[in-house]
Coordinates of C-alpha atoms and ligand atoms in Angstrom, one line a residue:
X1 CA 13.6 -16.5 -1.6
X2 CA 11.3 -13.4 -2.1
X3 CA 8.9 -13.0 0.4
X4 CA 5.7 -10.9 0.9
X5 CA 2.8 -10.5 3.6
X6 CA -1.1 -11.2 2.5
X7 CA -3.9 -10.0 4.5
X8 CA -6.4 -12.2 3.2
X9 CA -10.7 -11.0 4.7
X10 CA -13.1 -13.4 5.6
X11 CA -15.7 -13.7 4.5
X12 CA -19.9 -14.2 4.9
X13 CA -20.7 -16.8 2.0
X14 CA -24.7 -17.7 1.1
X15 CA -25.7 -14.4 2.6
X16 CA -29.3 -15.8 3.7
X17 CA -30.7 -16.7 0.2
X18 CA -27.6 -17.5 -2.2
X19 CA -26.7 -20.4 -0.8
X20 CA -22.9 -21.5 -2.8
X21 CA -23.2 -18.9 -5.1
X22 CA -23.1 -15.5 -2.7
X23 CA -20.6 -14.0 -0.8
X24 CA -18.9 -11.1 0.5
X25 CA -15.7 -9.7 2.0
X26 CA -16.3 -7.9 5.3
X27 CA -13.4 -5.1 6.6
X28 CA -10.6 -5.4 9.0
X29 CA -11.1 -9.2 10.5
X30 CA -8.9 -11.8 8.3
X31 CA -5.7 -14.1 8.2
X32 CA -2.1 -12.9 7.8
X33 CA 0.3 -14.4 6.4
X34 CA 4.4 -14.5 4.6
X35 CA 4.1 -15.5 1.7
X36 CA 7.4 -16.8 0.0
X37 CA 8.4 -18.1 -3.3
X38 CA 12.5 -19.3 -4.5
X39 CA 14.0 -22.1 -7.1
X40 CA 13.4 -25.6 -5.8
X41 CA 10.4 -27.9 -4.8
X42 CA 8.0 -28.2 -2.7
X43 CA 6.0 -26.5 -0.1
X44 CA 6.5 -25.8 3.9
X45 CA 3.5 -24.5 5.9
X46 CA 4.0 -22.5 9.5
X47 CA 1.7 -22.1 12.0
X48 CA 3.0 -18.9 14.2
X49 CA -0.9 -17.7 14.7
X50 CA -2.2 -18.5 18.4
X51 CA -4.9 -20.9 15.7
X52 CA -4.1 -24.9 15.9
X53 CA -4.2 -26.5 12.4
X54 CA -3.8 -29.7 11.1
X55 CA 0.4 -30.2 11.7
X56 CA 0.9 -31.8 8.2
X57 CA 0.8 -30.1 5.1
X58 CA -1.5 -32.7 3.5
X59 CA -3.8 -31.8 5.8
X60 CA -3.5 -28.1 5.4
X61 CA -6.3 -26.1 3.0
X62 CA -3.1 -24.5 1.1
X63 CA -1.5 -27.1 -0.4
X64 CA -4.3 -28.6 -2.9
X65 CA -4.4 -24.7 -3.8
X66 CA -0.6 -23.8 -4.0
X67 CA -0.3 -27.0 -5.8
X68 CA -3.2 -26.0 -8.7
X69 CA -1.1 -23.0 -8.9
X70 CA 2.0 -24.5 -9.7
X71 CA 0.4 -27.0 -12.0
X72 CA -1.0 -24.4 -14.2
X73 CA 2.2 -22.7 -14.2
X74 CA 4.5 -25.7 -15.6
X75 CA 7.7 -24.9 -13.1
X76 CA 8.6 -26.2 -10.1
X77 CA 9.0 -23.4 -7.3
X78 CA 9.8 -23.9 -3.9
X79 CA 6.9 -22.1 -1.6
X80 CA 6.9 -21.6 1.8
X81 CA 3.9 -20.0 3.9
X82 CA 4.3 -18.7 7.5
X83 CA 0.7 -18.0 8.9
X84 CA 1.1 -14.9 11.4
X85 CA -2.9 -14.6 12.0
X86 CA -5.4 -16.9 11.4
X87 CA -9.5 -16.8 11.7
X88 CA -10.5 -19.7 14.0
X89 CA -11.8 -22.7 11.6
X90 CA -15.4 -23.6 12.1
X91 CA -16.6 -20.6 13.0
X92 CA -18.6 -19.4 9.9
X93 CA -17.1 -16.5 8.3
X94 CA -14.1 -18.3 5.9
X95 CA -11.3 -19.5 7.9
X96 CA -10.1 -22.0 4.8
X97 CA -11.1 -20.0 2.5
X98 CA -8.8 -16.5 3.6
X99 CA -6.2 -19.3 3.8
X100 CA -6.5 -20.7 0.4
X101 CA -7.2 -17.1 -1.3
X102 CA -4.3 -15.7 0.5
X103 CA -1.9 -18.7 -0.4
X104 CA -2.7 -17.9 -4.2
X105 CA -2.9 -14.6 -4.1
X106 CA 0.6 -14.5 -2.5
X107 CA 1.8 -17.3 -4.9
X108 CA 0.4 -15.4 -7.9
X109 CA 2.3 -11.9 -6.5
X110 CA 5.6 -13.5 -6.2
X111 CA 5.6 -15.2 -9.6
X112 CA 4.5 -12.1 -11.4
X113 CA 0.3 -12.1 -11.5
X114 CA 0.7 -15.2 -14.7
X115 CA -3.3 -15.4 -13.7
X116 CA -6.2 -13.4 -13.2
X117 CA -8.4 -13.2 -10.7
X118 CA -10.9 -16.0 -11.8
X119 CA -8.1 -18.5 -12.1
X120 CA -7.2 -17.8 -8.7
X121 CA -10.5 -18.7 -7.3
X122 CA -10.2 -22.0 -9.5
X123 CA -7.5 -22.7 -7.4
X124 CA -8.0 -22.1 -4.4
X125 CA -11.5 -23.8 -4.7
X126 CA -9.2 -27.2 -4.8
X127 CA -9.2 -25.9 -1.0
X128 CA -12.6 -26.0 -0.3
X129 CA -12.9 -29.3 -1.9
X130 CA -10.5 -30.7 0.9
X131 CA -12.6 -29.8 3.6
X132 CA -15.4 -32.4 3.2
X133 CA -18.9 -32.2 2.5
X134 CA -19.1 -32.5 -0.6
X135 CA -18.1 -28.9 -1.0
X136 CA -17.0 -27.4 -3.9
X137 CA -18.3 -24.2 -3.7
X138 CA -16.7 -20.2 -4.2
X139 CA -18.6 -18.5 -2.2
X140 CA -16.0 -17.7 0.3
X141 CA -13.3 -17.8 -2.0
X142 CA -14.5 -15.6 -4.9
X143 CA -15.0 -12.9 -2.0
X144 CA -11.6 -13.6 -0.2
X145 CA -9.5 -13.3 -3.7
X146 CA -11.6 -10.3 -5.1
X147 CA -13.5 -8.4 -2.5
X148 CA -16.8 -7.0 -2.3
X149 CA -20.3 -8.7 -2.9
X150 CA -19.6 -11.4 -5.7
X151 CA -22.7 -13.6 -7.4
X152 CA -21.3 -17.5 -8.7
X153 CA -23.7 -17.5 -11.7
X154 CA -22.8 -20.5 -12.5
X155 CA -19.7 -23.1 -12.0
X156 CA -19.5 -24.4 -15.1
X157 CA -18.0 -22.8 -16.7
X158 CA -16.9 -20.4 -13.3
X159 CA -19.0 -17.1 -14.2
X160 CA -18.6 -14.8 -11.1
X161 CA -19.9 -11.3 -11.1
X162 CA -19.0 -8.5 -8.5
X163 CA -22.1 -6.9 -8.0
X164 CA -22.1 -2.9 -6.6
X165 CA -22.0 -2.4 -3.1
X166 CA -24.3 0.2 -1.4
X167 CA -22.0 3.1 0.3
X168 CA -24.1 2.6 3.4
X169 CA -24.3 -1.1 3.8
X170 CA -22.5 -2.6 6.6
X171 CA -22.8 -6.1 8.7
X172 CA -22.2 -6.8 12.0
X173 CA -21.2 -10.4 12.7
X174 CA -20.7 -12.7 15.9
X175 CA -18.9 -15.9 16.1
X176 CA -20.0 -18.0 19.4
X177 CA -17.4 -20.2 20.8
X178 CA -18.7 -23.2 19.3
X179 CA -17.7 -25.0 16.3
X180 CA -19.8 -26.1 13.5
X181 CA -17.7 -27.6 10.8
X182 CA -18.9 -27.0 6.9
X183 CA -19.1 -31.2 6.4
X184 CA -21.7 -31.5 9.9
X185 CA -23.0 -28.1 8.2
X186 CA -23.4 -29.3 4.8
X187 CA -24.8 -33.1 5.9
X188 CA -28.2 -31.5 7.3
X189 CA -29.2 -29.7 3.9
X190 CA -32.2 -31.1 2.4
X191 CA -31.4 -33.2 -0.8
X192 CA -34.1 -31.9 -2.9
X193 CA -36.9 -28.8 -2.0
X194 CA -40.1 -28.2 -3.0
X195 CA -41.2 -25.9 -5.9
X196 CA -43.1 -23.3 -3.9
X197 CA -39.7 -22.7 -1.6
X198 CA -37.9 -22.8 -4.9
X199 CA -39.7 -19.7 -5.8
X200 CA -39.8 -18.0 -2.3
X201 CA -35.9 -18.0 -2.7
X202 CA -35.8 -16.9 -6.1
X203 CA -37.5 -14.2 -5.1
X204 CA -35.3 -13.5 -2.4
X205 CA -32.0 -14.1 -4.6
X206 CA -33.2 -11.5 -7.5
X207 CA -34.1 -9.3 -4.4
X208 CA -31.2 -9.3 -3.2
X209 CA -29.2 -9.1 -6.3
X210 CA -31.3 -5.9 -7.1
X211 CA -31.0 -4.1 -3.4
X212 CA -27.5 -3.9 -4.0
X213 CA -27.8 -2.6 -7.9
X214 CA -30.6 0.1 -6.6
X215 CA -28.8 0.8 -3.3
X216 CA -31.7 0.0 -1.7
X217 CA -30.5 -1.4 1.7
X218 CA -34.4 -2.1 2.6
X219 CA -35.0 -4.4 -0.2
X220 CA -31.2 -5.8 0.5
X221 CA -32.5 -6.7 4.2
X222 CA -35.6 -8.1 3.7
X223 CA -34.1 -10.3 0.6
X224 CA -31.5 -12.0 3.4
X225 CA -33.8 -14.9 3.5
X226 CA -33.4 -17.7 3.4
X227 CA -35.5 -20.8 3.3
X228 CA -33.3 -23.4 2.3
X229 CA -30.1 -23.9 4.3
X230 CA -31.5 -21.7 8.0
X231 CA -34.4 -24.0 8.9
X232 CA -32.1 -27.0 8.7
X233 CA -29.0 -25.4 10.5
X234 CA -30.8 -23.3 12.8
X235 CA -30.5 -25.9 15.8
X236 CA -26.7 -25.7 16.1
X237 CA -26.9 -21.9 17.0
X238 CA -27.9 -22.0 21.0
X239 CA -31.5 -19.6 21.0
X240 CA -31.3 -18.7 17.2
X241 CA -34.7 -17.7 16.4
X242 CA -34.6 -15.4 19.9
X243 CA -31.1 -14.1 18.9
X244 CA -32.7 -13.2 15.4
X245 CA -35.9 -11.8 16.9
X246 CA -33.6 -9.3 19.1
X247 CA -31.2 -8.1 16.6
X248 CA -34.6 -7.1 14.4
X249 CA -36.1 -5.5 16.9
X250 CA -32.8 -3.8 17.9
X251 CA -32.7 -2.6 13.9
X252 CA -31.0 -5.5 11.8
X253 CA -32.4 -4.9 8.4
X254 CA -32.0 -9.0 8.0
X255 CA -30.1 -11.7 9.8
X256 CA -29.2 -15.2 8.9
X257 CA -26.6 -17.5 9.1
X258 CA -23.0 -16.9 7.9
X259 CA -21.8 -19.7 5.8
X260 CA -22.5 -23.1 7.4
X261 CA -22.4 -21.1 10.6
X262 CA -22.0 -21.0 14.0
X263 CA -21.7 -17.2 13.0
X264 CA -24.6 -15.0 12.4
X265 CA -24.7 -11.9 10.6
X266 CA -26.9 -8.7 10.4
X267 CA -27.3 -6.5 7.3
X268 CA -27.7 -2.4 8.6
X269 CA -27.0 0.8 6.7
X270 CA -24.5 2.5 9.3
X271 CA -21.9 1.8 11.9
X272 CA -23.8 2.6 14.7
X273 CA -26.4 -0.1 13.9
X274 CA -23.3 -2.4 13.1
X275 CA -21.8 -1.7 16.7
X276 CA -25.0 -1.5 19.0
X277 CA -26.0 -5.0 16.8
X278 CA -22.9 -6.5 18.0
X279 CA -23.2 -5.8 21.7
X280 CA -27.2 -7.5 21.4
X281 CA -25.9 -10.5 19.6
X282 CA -23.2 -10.4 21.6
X283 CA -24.9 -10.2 24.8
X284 CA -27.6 -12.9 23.6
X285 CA -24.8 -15.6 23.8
X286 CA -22.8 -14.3 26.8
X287 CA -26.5 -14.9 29.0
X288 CA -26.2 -18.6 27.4
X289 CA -22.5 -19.0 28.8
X290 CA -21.1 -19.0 25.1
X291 CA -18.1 -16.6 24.6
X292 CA -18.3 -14.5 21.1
X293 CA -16.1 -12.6 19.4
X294 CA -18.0 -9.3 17.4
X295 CA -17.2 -7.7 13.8
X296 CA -18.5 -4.8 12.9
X297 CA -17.8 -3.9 9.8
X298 CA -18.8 -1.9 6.6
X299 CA -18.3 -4.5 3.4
X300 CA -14.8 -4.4 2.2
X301 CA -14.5 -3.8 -1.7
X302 CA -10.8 -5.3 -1.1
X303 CA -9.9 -8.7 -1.5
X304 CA -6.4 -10.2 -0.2
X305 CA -3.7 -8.2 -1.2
X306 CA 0.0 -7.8 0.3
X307 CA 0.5 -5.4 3.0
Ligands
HSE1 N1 -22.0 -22.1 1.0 C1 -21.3 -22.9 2.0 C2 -22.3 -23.6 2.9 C3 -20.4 -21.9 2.7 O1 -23.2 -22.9 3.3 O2 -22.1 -24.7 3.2 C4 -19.6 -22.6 3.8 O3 -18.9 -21.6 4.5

């Protein structure tokens, strides 16, 4: 069998206002993986990360993904996946979604690249789908598979733009050591909103949207807003309105929640502000008694790719 290693990024999906339809790839922090593909059937998953994950491969994001894959290809193949690194599930910033993106991307390598990038995401949406919630959404995927700051305008059919990333926009991004799983995440949301908060995020989606075409890390900032999906979340993130509160007055150009959380990100325009934003959120949760891990990062234009 033929075999190749993915780096596959995570990823900060809704970024404030877009919730399931905005995401993007941050630098450096992402799952690793051997990717390999022979004549045969069937598909073996390894876990050699220090990560536990479900044991079976039913269970395991990859295989409704690998398995779309396939499908669309017509041939059987025989895949096997041996996962060397692995960001901790539950914590916010794409843990399925490197896995799924990285599994197809892999797949996709190995067979030749029969699909583009878009297909891809198709695929390893099937992923998302098995992690409850009701989710089907991209916007962890579309980011893992094709880097950068990607809008979902719509699903149906998939219509996914990458939008132009500011030279000086970077995040910096804590995970607390707690675990908030995208179905609890999801099962809060509001069912229906009100017209007037309609509009306030609106305005804050076309904000943000046009911060990053201007390169206008200001307007990006102030357009991570979100009205929707924080207010209702907020409570599983120990001190969250005091953690925001610092990390502004310590320079975040906005802050919200990453994905369905626990992990919070902060938009800034340099890697200082990314650093020094990292040791306040940082510290926030260490005076709580909550270990966190830190990311600074600028914004990746990569998606997964073999290494
Ligand atoms: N858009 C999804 C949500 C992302 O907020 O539920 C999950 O990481």
């Amino acid at each position: 069998m033929e075999m190749i290693r993915i780096f596959a990024p995570a990823t900060v999906a809704n970024l404030g206002c877009g919730f399931d339809i905005m995401g993007m790839a941050i630098d450096g922090v992402g799952d690793v993986m051997e990717v390999s593909v022979g004549e045969g059937t069937g598909l073996a998953i390894k876990n050699s990360s220090d990560v536990a994950l479900p044991d079976d491969v039913e269970g395991n994001v990859m295989t409704p993904a690998v398995r779309a894959l396939l499908s669309a290809y017509g041939q059987n193949k025989r895949v096997e996946i041996n996962i060397l690194k692995k960001i901790r599930p539950g914590s916010g910033i794409g843990s399925s979604a490197a896995s799924s993106a990285g599994a197809v991307v892999g797949v996709n390598e190995l067979l030749g690249r029969p699909f583009g990038a878009v297909r891809l995401v198709e695929f390893a949406m099937e992923g998302e789908s098995l992690i409850g919630g009701g989710a089907h959404h991209a916007d962890n995927v579309a980011p893992a598979i094709m880097g950068g700051v990607v809008l979902i305008r719509g699903y149906s059919p998939l219509d996914i733009i990458q939008l132009p990333i500011p030279d000086n926009f970077y995040t910096a991004v804590v995970h607390p050591h707690i675990t908030v799983t995208t179905c609890e995440g999801r099962g809060v949301l509001p069912r229906e909103i009100p017209l007037q908060t309609a509009i306030t995020q609106w305005g804050n989606v076309g904000g943000l949207v046009g911060g990053l075409a201007l390169g206008d890390m200001a307007l990006v900032g102030r357009s991570v807003r979100d009205v929707v999906a924080e207010p209702a979340r907020k409570h599983f993130i120990p001190g969250y309105d005091e953690l925001k509160h610092r990390a502004l007055a310590a320079g975040a150009l906005g802050v919200n929640i990453a994905g369905s959380g626990p992990a919070v990100f902060a938009v800034v325009d340099s890697m200082e502000g990314a650093n020094e934003l990292c040791e306040v959120m940082k510290a926030h949760f260490m005076a709580l008694g909550i270990e966190a891990d830190v990311y600074p990062s600028k914004i990746s234009g990569q998606g997964a790719r073999v290494v």
